[in-house]
């Protein structure tokens, strides 16, 4: 825990303002949660065997005999806030937060006991396009900071809880065979949570697990297909990535897609090289509530580590009308021979991501609407969602016919005026429609 003055405080402000700008351009709104929470919020959600719960929580009993803790991360608190305020009503939520977190770790460069995070959470979307949007959003943030040339995106799938339970048994059996080659920490962890041995930074552990079984080989077909879709979408939109089979993340609430962005030079040191990390956490709402469920995905960036890599600067954030981008999908026919709806619709989803990027680059706030996984939602319902859920003024539609013609449809939601134009003319048409309906 430490004090900050200018010019260091200016760097922190710059990082968080850039992150806020990216989040708002993606249609996210701000949420603020208390620094103090009931300890059970994190003990139930993060996992009893995690280092955070086992060794790093700052917790105490207050005068009312409540066990409280300084928050160690942001996601569980955001989900708790949505549950207690009755805002998980079936509508999708896009939220971002910024503030201090606390863990009792050994202080070192880029790792403080009080550290600052910026995070985003998207709840209500189970389609893997949501995973891709958030990965791209995080990568765009790192690009805007000018750090992407020295950064590497690493991704993996950790499947379902059932996948991991079966894999954990095989991994534990393997680790028993190399027990004497592991570090002291990993010799302890292999019995408590063997997956944590995989992402150990100790050289002896990295060498010992080289021939360990791969979690990717033990996934269900649904998880394998989902991960293949995410990788294919990242290829389609030219986001460079590396599949790291040892990437498991340190908190129990994750499932399926997980990722980290690492800074690859030696400024931060090997054990502090992760500057942004995230993943899908579809079971967290049910873990905290006991009844309701909601698919969710999010990421958090370490502001302290990013600030170490940047010079002092400032930025301003502009506001603009919201534009919704909608993928227009064909209804699945009985004789459709495509391998899966995900595979069939991938080109449309990729084009929609690219269109959304172009709109954001022009300075507009843009929300991409995601279909429910395994279903094709009717256009009328998506247009209604663009108005009611995303508070959009204009929708941009793209489907197979538009891709073939190199066009999009720009539709003003209130007046229903719509114009078909080339993708090159899209931002000019957007400006004209918005000007006509001020």
Short mmCIF file of C-alpha atoms in Angstrom, two decimals:
data_model
loop_
_atom_site.label_atom_id
_atom_site.label_comp_id
_atom_site.label_asym_id
_atom_site.label_seq_id
_atom_site.Cartn_x
_atom_site.Cartn_y
_atom_site.Cartn_z
CA UNK A 1 0.00 0.00 0.00
CA UNK A 2 1.47 3.30 -1.03
CA UNK A 3 0.74 6.94 -1.78
CA UNK A 4 0.71 8.44 -5.28
CA UNK A 5 1.45 11.98 -6.41
CA UNK A 6 1.81 13.62 -9.82
CA UNK A 7 3.19 12.74 -12.30
CA UNK A 8 2.53 9.10 -11.30
CA UNK A 9 -1.12 9.86 -10.54
CA UNK A 10 -1.45 11.33 -14.05
CA UNK A 11 -0.40 8.00 -15.54
CA UNK A 12 -3.05 6.17 -13.50
CA UNK A 13 -5.68 8.65 -14.64
CA UNK A 14 -4.63 8.19 -18.27
CA UNK A 15 -4.88 4.39 -18.05
CA UNK A 16 -8.33 4.43 -16.45
CA UNK A 17 -9.65 7.11 -18.82
CA UNK A 18 -8.50 5.10 -21.84
CA UNK A 19 -10.17 2.01 -20.39
CA UNK A 20 -13.35 3.95 -19.68
CA UNK A 21 -13.37 5.28 -23.23
CA UNK A 22 -13.08 1.77 -24.67
CA UNK A 23 -15.79 0.45 -22.33
CA UNK A 24 -18.24 3.25 -23.11
CA UNK A 25 -17.64 2.83 -26.85
CA UNK A 26 -18.71 -0.81 -26.38
CA UNK A 27 -21.92 0.21 -24.61
CA UNK A 28 -20.83 -0.46 -21.01
CA UNK A 29 -21.98 1.69 -18.09
CA UNK A 30 -20.27 2.23 -14.75
CA UNK A 31 -21.00 0.37 -11.52
CA UNK A 32 -19.47 1.08 -8.11
CA UNK A 33 -19.39 -1.47 -5.28
CA UNK A 34 -18.21 -1.19 -1.64
CA UNK A 35 -14.59 -1.81 -0.72
CA UNK A 36 -15.89 -3.81 2.27
CA UNK A 37 -17.96 -6.93 1.57
CA UNK A 38 -19.12 -9.91 3.60
CA UNK A 39 -16.30 -12.45 3.43
CA UNK A 40 -18.74 -15.13 2.28
CA UNK A 41 -19.13 -13.33 -1.08
CA UNK A 42 -15.56 -14.25 -1.97
CA UNK A 43 -15.20 -17.47 0.01
CA UNK A 44 -18.16 -18.99 -1.84
CA UNK A 45 -17.28 -17.69 -5.30
CA UNK A 46 -13.48 -17.81 -5.56
CA UNK A 47 -12.98 -21.27 -4.08
CA UNK A 48 -11.73 -22.43 -0.68
CA UNK A 49 -8.57 -23.92 -2.20
CA UNK A 50 -7.45 -20.73 -3.97
CA UNK A 51 -4.52 -18.70 -2.67
CA UNK A 52 -6.75 -15.62 -2.52
CA UNK A 53 -9.16 -17.18 -0.01
CA UNK A 54 -6.62 -19.35 1.78
CA UNK A 55 -3.85 -16.81 2.37
CA UNK A 56 -4.56 -13.35 0.97
CA UNK A 57 -7.91 -12.05 2.28
CA UNK A 58 -7.88 -9.08 4.65
CA UNK A 59 -10.83 -10.12 6.82
CA UNK A 60 -12.06 -9.28 10.30
CA UNK A 61 -15.11 -9.50 12.57
CA UNK A 62 -16.84 -6.14 13.06
CA UNK A 63 -18.77 -4.97 16.15
CA UNK A 64 -21.92 -6.62 14.83
CA UNK A 65 -20.13 -9.99 14.64
CA UNK A 66 -20.18 -9.91 10.83
CA UNK A 67 -17.15 -11.35 9.06
CA UNK A 68 -16.07 -8.67 6.58
CA UNK A 69 -13.23 -8.46 4.09
CA UNK A 70 -11.56 -5.88 1.90
CA UNK A 71 -12.45 -6.90 -1.65
CA UNK A 72 -9.68 -8.90 -3.38
CA UNK A 73 -11.22 -8.61 -6.87
CA UNK A 74 -14.18 -6.99 -8.61
CA UNK A 75 -16.30 -9.62 -10.36
CA UNK A 76 -17.95 -11.29 -7.35
CA UNK A 77 -18.87 -7.90 -5.88
CA UNK A 78 -20.49 -6.76 -9.13
CA UNK A 79 -22.57 -9.95 -9.35
CA UNK A 80 -23.55 -9.59 -5.67
CA UNK A 81 -24.62 -5.98 -6.37
CA UNK A 82 -26.81 -7.05 -9.30
CA UNK A 83 -28.45 -9.75 -7.18
CA UNK A 84 -29.14 -7.57 -4.13
CA UNK A 85 -30.51 -4.71 -6.27
CA UNK A 86 -32.78 -7.07 -8.24
CA UNK A 87 -31.19 -6.04 -11.55
CA UNK A 88 -30.72 -9.56 -12.89
CA UNK A 89 -34.14 -9.56 -14.53
CA UNK A 90 -33.28 -11.46 -17.69
CA UNK A 91 -32.00 -8.41 -19.54
CA UNK A 92 -28.35 -8.33 -20.61
CA UNK A 93 -26.01 -6.14 -18.56
CA UNK A 94 -22.77 -4.43 -19.62
CA UNK A 95 -20.93 -2.93 -16.66
CA UNK A 96 -17.46 -1.58 -15.94
CA UNK A 97 -15.76 -0.70 -12.66
CA UNK A 98 -12.54 0.83 -11.42
CA UNK A 99 -11.04 0.96 -7.97
CA UNK A 100 -8.71 -0.47 -5.32
CA UNK A 101 -8.51 -4.18 -4.45
CA UNK A 102 -6.62 -5.75 -1.54
CA UNK A 103 -4.62 -8.97 -1.15
CA UNK A 104 -2.06 -9.84 1.51
CA UNK A 105 0.76 -10.75 -0.89
CA UNK A 106 4.50 -10.23 -0.73
CA UNK A 107 4.94 -6.69 -2.14
CA UNK A 108 7.15 -6.42 -5.21
CA UNK A 109 7.27 -4.53 -8.49
CA UNK A 110 3.83 -4.65 -10.09
CA UNK A 111 2.33 -6.59 -7.16
CA UNK A 112 1.00 -4.49 -4.27
CA UNK A 113 -1.22 -5.29 -1.31
CA UNK A 114 -3.50 -2.46 -2.40
CA UNK A 115 -3.74 -2.48 -6.17
CA UNK A 116 -6.03 -0.87 -8.70
CA UNK A 117 -8.12 -2.73 -11.27
CA UNK A 118 -10.29 -1.73 -14.20
CA UNK A 119 -12.76 -4.43 -15.13
CA UNK A 120 -15.72 -5.12 -17.41
CA UNK A 121 -18.53 -7.63 -16.93
CA UNK A 122 -21.09 -8.74 -19.52
CA UNK A 123 -24.02 -10.76 -18.16
CA UNK A 124 -26.86 -12.38 -20.08
CA UNK A 125 -25.01 -13.52 -23.22
CA UNK A 126 -24.09 -17.19 -23.65
CA UNK A 127 -23.00 -17.05 -27.30
CA UNK A 128 -19.21 -17.31 -27.85
CA UNK A 129 -19.34 -14.11 -29.91
CA UNK A 130 -19.56 -12.38 -26.52
CA UNK A 131 -16.26 -14.03 -25.52
CA UNK A 132 -14.70 -12.78 -28.75
CA UNK A 133 -16.04 -9.26 -28.29
CA UNK A 134 -14.49 -8.99 -24.83
CA UNK A 135 -11.17 -10.46 -25.95
CA UNK A 136 -11.07 -7.95 -28.81
CA UNK A 137 -12.12 -5.17 -26.45
CA UNK A 138 -9.24 -5.98 -24.09
CA UNK A 139 -6.78 -6.20 -26.98
CA UNK A 140 -8.05 -2.86 -28.32
CA UNK A 141 -7.43 -1.31 -24.89
CA UNK A 142 -3.83 -2.54 -24.90
CA UNK A 143 -3.43 -1.23 -28.47
CA UNK A 144 -4.75 2.20 -27.45
CA UNK A 145 -2.12 2.30 -24.70
CA UNK A 146 0.57 1.60 -27.32
CA UNK A 147 1.64 -1.66 -25.66
CA UNK A 148 0.45 -4.32 -28.13
CA UNK A 149 3.81 -4.72 -29.91
CA UNK A 150 5.29 -6.19 -26.73
CA UNK A 151 2.12 -7.98 -25.62
CA UNK A 152 0.92 -11.53 -26.24
CA UNK A 153 -2.66 -12.79 -25.98
CA UNK A 154 -2.85 -16.31 -24.54
CA UNK A 155 -6.13 -18.25 -24.56
CA UNK A 156 -7.36 -21.63 -23.41
CA UNK A 157 -10.56 -23.51 -22.63
CA UNK A 158 -10.98 -25.03 -19.18
CA UNK A 159 -14.32 -26.61 -20.10
CA UNK A 160 -17.05 -27.31 -17.59
CA UNK A 161 -16.78 -28.10 -13.89
CA UNK A 162 -17.41 -31.76 -14.77
CA UNK A 163 -14.61 -31.70 -17.36
CA UNK A 164 -12.20 -30.29 -14.79
CA UNK A 165 -13.22 -32.74 -12.07
CA UNK A 166 -12.38 -35.71 -14.31
CA UNK A 167 -9.20 -34.08 -15.59
CA UNK A 168 -8.09 -33.19 -12.04
CA UNK A 169 -7.96 -36.91 -11.15
CA UNK A 170 -5.71 -37.71 -14.12
CA UNK A 171 -3.49 -34.70 -13.49
CA UNK A 172 -3.12 -35.61 -9.81
CA UNK A 173 -2.07 -39.13 -10.77
CA UNK A 174 0.54 -37.70 -13.16
CA UNK A 175 1.85 -35.27 -10.52
CA UNK A 176 2.31 -38.10 -8.03
CA UNK A 177 4.79 -39.58 -10.50
CA UNK A 178 6.85 -36.36 -10.67
CA UNK A 179 6.33 -35.30 -7.04
CA UNK A 180 10.04 -35.13 -6.20
CA UNK A 181 10.71 -32.79 -9.14
CA UNK A 182 8.13 -30.19 -8.05
CA UNK A 183 8.71 -27.06 -5.99
CA UNK A 184 7.61 -27.08 -2.34
CA UNK A 185 4.57 -24.91 -3.18
CA UNK A 186 3.47 -27.24 -5.96
CA UNK A 187 3.97 -30.32 -3.78
CA UNK A 188 1.36 -28.77 -1.48
CA UNK A 189 -0.91 -27.49 -4.26
CA UNK A 190 -1.07 -30.81 -6.10
CA UNK A 191 -3.25 -32.21 -3.30
CA UNK A 192 -5.36 -29.08 -2.74
CA UNK A 193 -5.84 -27.85 -6.32
CA UNK A 194 -3.62 -29.65 -8.86
CA UNK A 195 -4.61 -27.32 -11.71
CA UNK A 196 -2.67 -24.52 -9.99
CA UNK A 197 0.55 -26.48 -10.54
CA UNK A 198 0.13 -25.99 -14.29
CA UNK A 199 0.56 -22.20 -14.18
CA UNK A 200 3.39 -22.18 -11.64
CA UNK A 201 6.22 -19.83 -12.62
CA UNK A 202 8.89 -22.01 -10.94
CA UNK A 203 11.26 -23.44 -13.60
CA UNK A 204 11.29 -26.90 -11.98
CA UNK A 205 7.48 -27.04 -12.11
CA UNK A 206 7.35 -25.92 -15.74
CA UNK A 207 9.79 -28.67 -16.68
CA UNK A 208 7.99 -31.32 -14.61
CA UNK A 209 4.57 -30.75 -16.23
CA UNK A 210 5.76 -30.71 -19.85
CA UNK A 211 4.35 -34.20 -20.44
CA UNK A 212 1.25 -33.82 -18.27
CA UNK A 213 -2.16 -34.66 -19.79
CA UNK A 214 -3.83 -31.73 -21.56
CA UNK A 215 -7.16 -30.39 -20.35
CA UNK A 216 -8.08 -29.58 -23.96
CA UNK A 217 -8.09 -33.33 -24.65
CA UNK A 218 -10.68 -33.93 -21.91
CA UNK A 219 -13.38 -31.43 -22.89
CA UNK A 220 -16.94 -32.24 -23.93
CA UNK A 221 -17.77 -31.81 -27.61
CA UNK A 222 -19.74 -28.65 -26.80
CA UNK A 223 -16.74 -27.07 -25.07
CA UNK A 224 -14.40 -28.16 -27.87
CA UNK A 225 -16.72 -26.67 -30.51
CA UNK A 226 -17.08 -23.47 -28.52
CA UNK A 227 -13.32 -23.04 -28.21
CA UNK A 228 -12.78 -23.84 -31.91
CA UNK A 229 -15.35 -21.15 -32.75
CA UNK A 230 -13.59 -18.56 -30.56
CA UNK A 231 -10.22 -19.36 -32.16
CA UNK A 232 -11.75 -19.22 -35.64
CA UNK A 233 -13.35 -15.84 -34.94
CA UNK A 234 -10.06 -14.43 -33.65
CA UNK A 235 -8.40 -15.66 -36.84
CA UNK A 236 -11.15 -14.10 -38.94
CA UNK A 237 -10.73 -10.67 -37.33
CA UNK A 238 -6.91 -10.79 -37.27
CA UNK A 239 -6.35 -10.86 -33.51
CA UNK A 240 -3.02 -12.63 -32.85
CA UNK A 241 -3.14 -15.24 -30.08
CA UNK A 242 -1.33 -18.24 -28.64
CA UNK A 243 -3.15 -21.29 -27.23
CA UNK A 244 -1.58 -21.97 -23.83
CA UNK A 245 -2.78 -25.34 -22.53
CA UNK A 246 -1.36 -24.53 -19.07
CA UNK A 247 -3.50 -21.41 -18.65
CA UNK A 248 -6.12 -22.24 -16.02
CA UNK A 249 -6.72 -18.94 -14.09
CA UNK A 250 -6.61 -18.85 -10.31
CA UNK A 251 -10.30 -18.52 -9.38
CA UNK A 252 -12.86 -21.33 -9.27
CA UNK A 253 -15.77 -19.53 -10.94
CA UNK A 254 -14.36 -19.67 -14.50
CA UNK A 255 -15.49 -22.08 -17.24
CA UNK A 256 -14.74 -22.57 -20.94
CA UNK A 257 -12.90 -19.60 -22.50
CA UNK A 258 -10.14 -18.00 -20.41
CA UNK A 259 -7.41 -15.61 -21.53
CA UNK A 260 -4.51 -13.45 -20.41
CA UNK A 261 -2.59 -10.65 -22.09
CA UNK A 262 1.05 -10.72 -21.03
CA UNK A 263 3.76 -8.11 -21.44
CA UNK A 264 6.68 -9.97 -22.90
CA UNK A 265 9.74 -7.89 -21.99
CA UNK A 266 11.39 -7.91 -18.55
CA UNK A 267 10.03 -4.64 -17.15
CA UNK A 268 7.51 -6.37 -14.88
CA UNK A 269 9.31 -9.64 -14.17
CA UNK A 270 8.15 -13.15 -15.05
CA UNK A 271 5.67 -13.55 -12.18
CA UNK A 272 3.98 -10.17 -12.75
CA UNK A 273 3.81 -10.18 -16.57
CA UNK A 274 0.00 -10.51 -16.85
CA UNK A 275 -1.51 -7.08 -17.53
CA UNK A 276 -5.09 -8.13 -18.38
CA UNK A 277 -6.98 -11.37 -17.78
CA UNK A 278 -10.50 -12.67 -18.12
CA UNK A 279 -12.85 -15.48 -18.89
CA UNK A 280 -16.37 -16.87 -18.86
CA UNK A 281 -18.10 -17.51 -15.53
CA UNK A 282 -21.56 -18.95 -16.19
CA UNK A 283 -22.03 -20.50 -12.72
CA UNK A 284 -21.16 -17.52 -10.50
CA UNK A 285 -24.68 -16.09 -10.28
CA UNK A 286 -26.07 -19.43 -9.13
CA UNK A 287 -23.18 -19.89 -6.67
CA UNK A 288 -24.02 -16.59 -4.96
CA UNK A 289 -27.81 -16.72 -5.31
CA UNK A 290 -28.62 -20.42 -5.11
CA UNK A 291 -31.50 -20.16 -7.60
CA UNK A 292 -31.05 -17.77 -10.50
CA UNK A 293 -28.59 -18.37 -13.32
CA UNK A 294 -27.05 -16.02 -15.86
CA UNK A 295 -24.26 -16.58 -18.39
CA UNK A 296 -21.44 -14.09 -17.98
CA UNK A 297 -17.99 -13.15 -19.22
CA UNK A 298 -15.55 -10.42 -18.20
CA UNK A 299 -11.97 -9.23 -17.79
CA UNK A 300 -9.89 -7.06 -15.50
CA UNK A 301 -6.69 -5.11 -16.13
CA UNK A 302 -4.01 -4.25 -13.59
CA UNK A 303 -3.76 -0.46 -13.60
CA UNK A 304 -0.60 -0.45 -11.46
CA UNK A 305 1.26 -2.69 -13.90
CA UNK A 306 0.07 -0.76 -16.94
CA UNK A 307 1.08 2.53 -15.30
CA UNK A 308 4.62 1.21 -14.85
CA UNK A 309 4.87 0.82 -18.63
CA UNK A 310 3.61 4.28 -19.67
CA UNK A 311 4.75 7.92 -19.60
CA UNK A 312 2.55 10.62 -18.07
CA UNK A 313 -0.36 11.70 -20.28
CA UNK A 314 -4.02 12.62 -20.18
CA UNK A 315 -7.03 11.86 -22.32
CA UNK A 316 -10.61 12.96 -22.68
CA UNK A 317 -13.65 10.86 -23.45
CA UNK A 318 -16.25 12.03 -25.94
CA UNK A 319 -19.91 11.05 -25.79
CA UNK A 320 -21.92 10.02 -28.83
CA UNK A 321 -25.24 8.37 -29.72
CA UNK A 322 -25.42 4.59 -29.38
CA UNK A 323 -25.43 2.45 -32.52
CA UNK A 324 -26.46 -1.23 -32.35
CA UNK A 325 -24.94 -3.75 -34.77
CA UNK A 326 -27.16 -6.75 -35.53
CA UNK A 327 -26.14 -10.00 -37.24
CA UNK A 328 -29.04 -11.05 -39.49
CA UNK A 329 -29.00 -14.86 -39.51
CA UNK A 330 -30.91 -17.35 -41.63
CA UNK A 331 -33.38 -19.65 -39.90
CA UNK A 332 -32.05 -23.22 -39.74
CA UNK A 333 -33.73 -25.42 -42.33
CA UNK A 334 -34.53 -29.10 -41.79
CA UNK A 335 -32.25 -30.17 -44.65
CA UNK A 336 -29.38 -27.85 -43.67
CA UNK A 337 -26.19 -29.91 -43.92
CA UNK A 338 -23.94 -27.42 -42.10
CA UNK A 339 -21.91 -28.96 -39.27
CA UNK A 340 -23.39 -26.59 -36.68
CA UNK A 341 -25.15 -23.19 -36.47
CA UNK A 342 -21.93 -21.71 -35.04
CA UNK A 343 -19.94 -22.84 -38.06
CA UNK A 344 -22.65 -21.77 -40.52
CA UNK A 345 -23.02 -18.26 -39.06
CA UNK A 346 -19.35 -17.53 -38.35
CA UNK A 347 -18.86 -15.31 -41.44
CA UNK A 348 -21.82 -13.09 -40.50
CA UNK A 349 -20.65 -12.76 -36.89
CA UNK A 350 -17.11 -11.90 -38.03
CA UNK A 351 -18.43 -9.26 -40.44
CA UNK A 352 -20.59 -7.78 -37.67
CA UNK A 353 -17.54 -7.50 -35.39
CA UNK A 354 -15.63 -5.69 -38.14
CA UNK A 355 -18.56 -3.32 -38.82
CA UNK A 356 -18.80 -2.54 -35.09
CA UNK A 357 -15.08 -1.74 -34.97
CA UNK A 358 -15.50 0.69 -37.88
CA UNK A 359 -18.35 2.47 -36.10
CA UNK A 360 -16.33 2.79 -32.88
CA UNK A 361 -13.32 4.06 -34.82
CA UNK A 362 -15.55 6.87 -36.12
CA UNK A 363 -16.24 7.91 -32.52
CA UNK A 364 -19.68 6.40 -31.97
CA UNK A 365 -20.79 4.39 -28.98
CA UNK A 366 -21.53 0.94 -30.43
CA UNK A 367 -23.18 -2.17 -28.95
CA UNK A 368 -23.12 -5.49 -30.79
CA UNK A 369 -26.24 -7.55 -30.08
CA UNK A 370 -25.58 -11.25 -29.49
CA UNK A 371 -27.93 -14.09 -30.38
CA UNK A 372 -28.84 -16.78 -27.85
CA UNK A 373 -26.52 -19.74 -28.43
CA UNK A 374 -28.24 -22.45 -30.48
CA UNK A 375 -31.11 -20.16 -31.55
CA UNK A 376 -31.75 -17.64 -34.32
CA UNK A 377 -33.68 -14.70 -32.90
CA UNK A 378 -36.12 -12.87 -35.12
CA UNK A 379 -35.07 -9.48 -36.46
CA UNK A 380 -38.03 -7.73 -34.84
CA UNK A 381 -37.00 -8.97 -31.41
CA UNK A 382 -33.41 -7.86 -31.98
CA UNK A 383 -34.54 -4.40 -33.11
CA UNK A 384 -36.69 -4.13 -29.98
CA UNK A 385 -33.69 -5.15 -27.86
CA UNK A 386 -31.54 -2.53 -29.60
CA UNK A 387 -34.03 0.11 -28.48
CA UNK A 388 -35.03 -1.18 -25.02
CA UNK A 389 -31.85 -2.89 -23.77
CA UNK A 390 -29.04 -1.05 -25.57
CA UNK A 391 -30.73 2.40 -25.70
CA UNK A 392 -29.61 2.64 -29.33
CA UNK A 393 -30.70 5.40 -31.68
CA UNK A 394 -29.64 3.62 -34.87
CA UNK A 395 -29.18 -0.04 -35.83
CA UNK A 396 -26.77 -1.32 -38.48
CA UNK A 397 -27.84 -4.66 -39.97
CA UNK A 398 -25.59 -7.13 -41.78
CA UNK A 399 -26.37 -10.61 -43.05
CA UNK A 400 -25.31 -12.97 -45.80
CA UNK A 401 -26.87 -10.89 -48.59
CA UNK A 402 -25.23 -7.71 -47.33
CA UNK A 403 -21.83 -9.41 -47.07
CA UNK A 404 -22.12 -10.61 -50.67
CA UNK A 405 -22.99 -7.10 -51.85
CA UNK A 406 -20.46 -5.30 -49.63
CA UNK A 407 -23.30 -3.39 -47.99
CA UNK A 408 -25.04 -2.72 -44.67
CA UNK A 409 -28.50 -1.44 -43.76
CA UNK A 410 -28.58 1.64 -41.51
CA UNK A 411 -31.93 1.99 -39.70
CA UNK A 412 -33.15 4.83 -37.48
CA UNK A 413 -35.11 3.00 -34.80
CA UNK A 414 -37.69 5.63 -33.85
CA UNK A 415 -38.66 6.73 -37.38
CA UNK A 416 -37.91 3.35 -39.05
CA UNK A 417 -36.12 5.20 -41.82
CA UNK A 418 -33.47 2.94 -43.28
CA UNK A 419 -30.81 3.30 -45.96
CA UNK A 420 -28.84 0.56 -47.69
CA UNK A 421 -25.29 1.69 -48.38
CA UNK A 422 -21.79 0.36 -48.96
CA UNK A 423 -19.67 -0.40 -45.94
CA UNK A 424 -17.30 2.37 -47.05
CA UNK A 425 -20.14 4.93 -46.88
CA UNK A 426 -21.59 3.60 -43.61
CA UNK A 427 -20.24 6.26 -41.23
CA UNK A 428 -21.31 9.08 -43.57
CA UNK A 429 -24.83 7.65 -43.75
CA UNK A 430 -24.86 7.26 -39.96
CA UNK A 431 -23.94 10.92 -39.55
CA UNK A 432 -26.64 12.00 -42.02
CA UNK A 433 -29.41 9.96 -40.37
CA UNK A 434 -28.45 11.17 -36.90
CA UNK A 435 -28.36 14.76 -38.15
CA UNK A 436 -31.80 14.40 -39.80
CA UNK A 437 -33.39 13.16 -36.56
CA UNK A 438 -31.89 15.40 -33.90
#
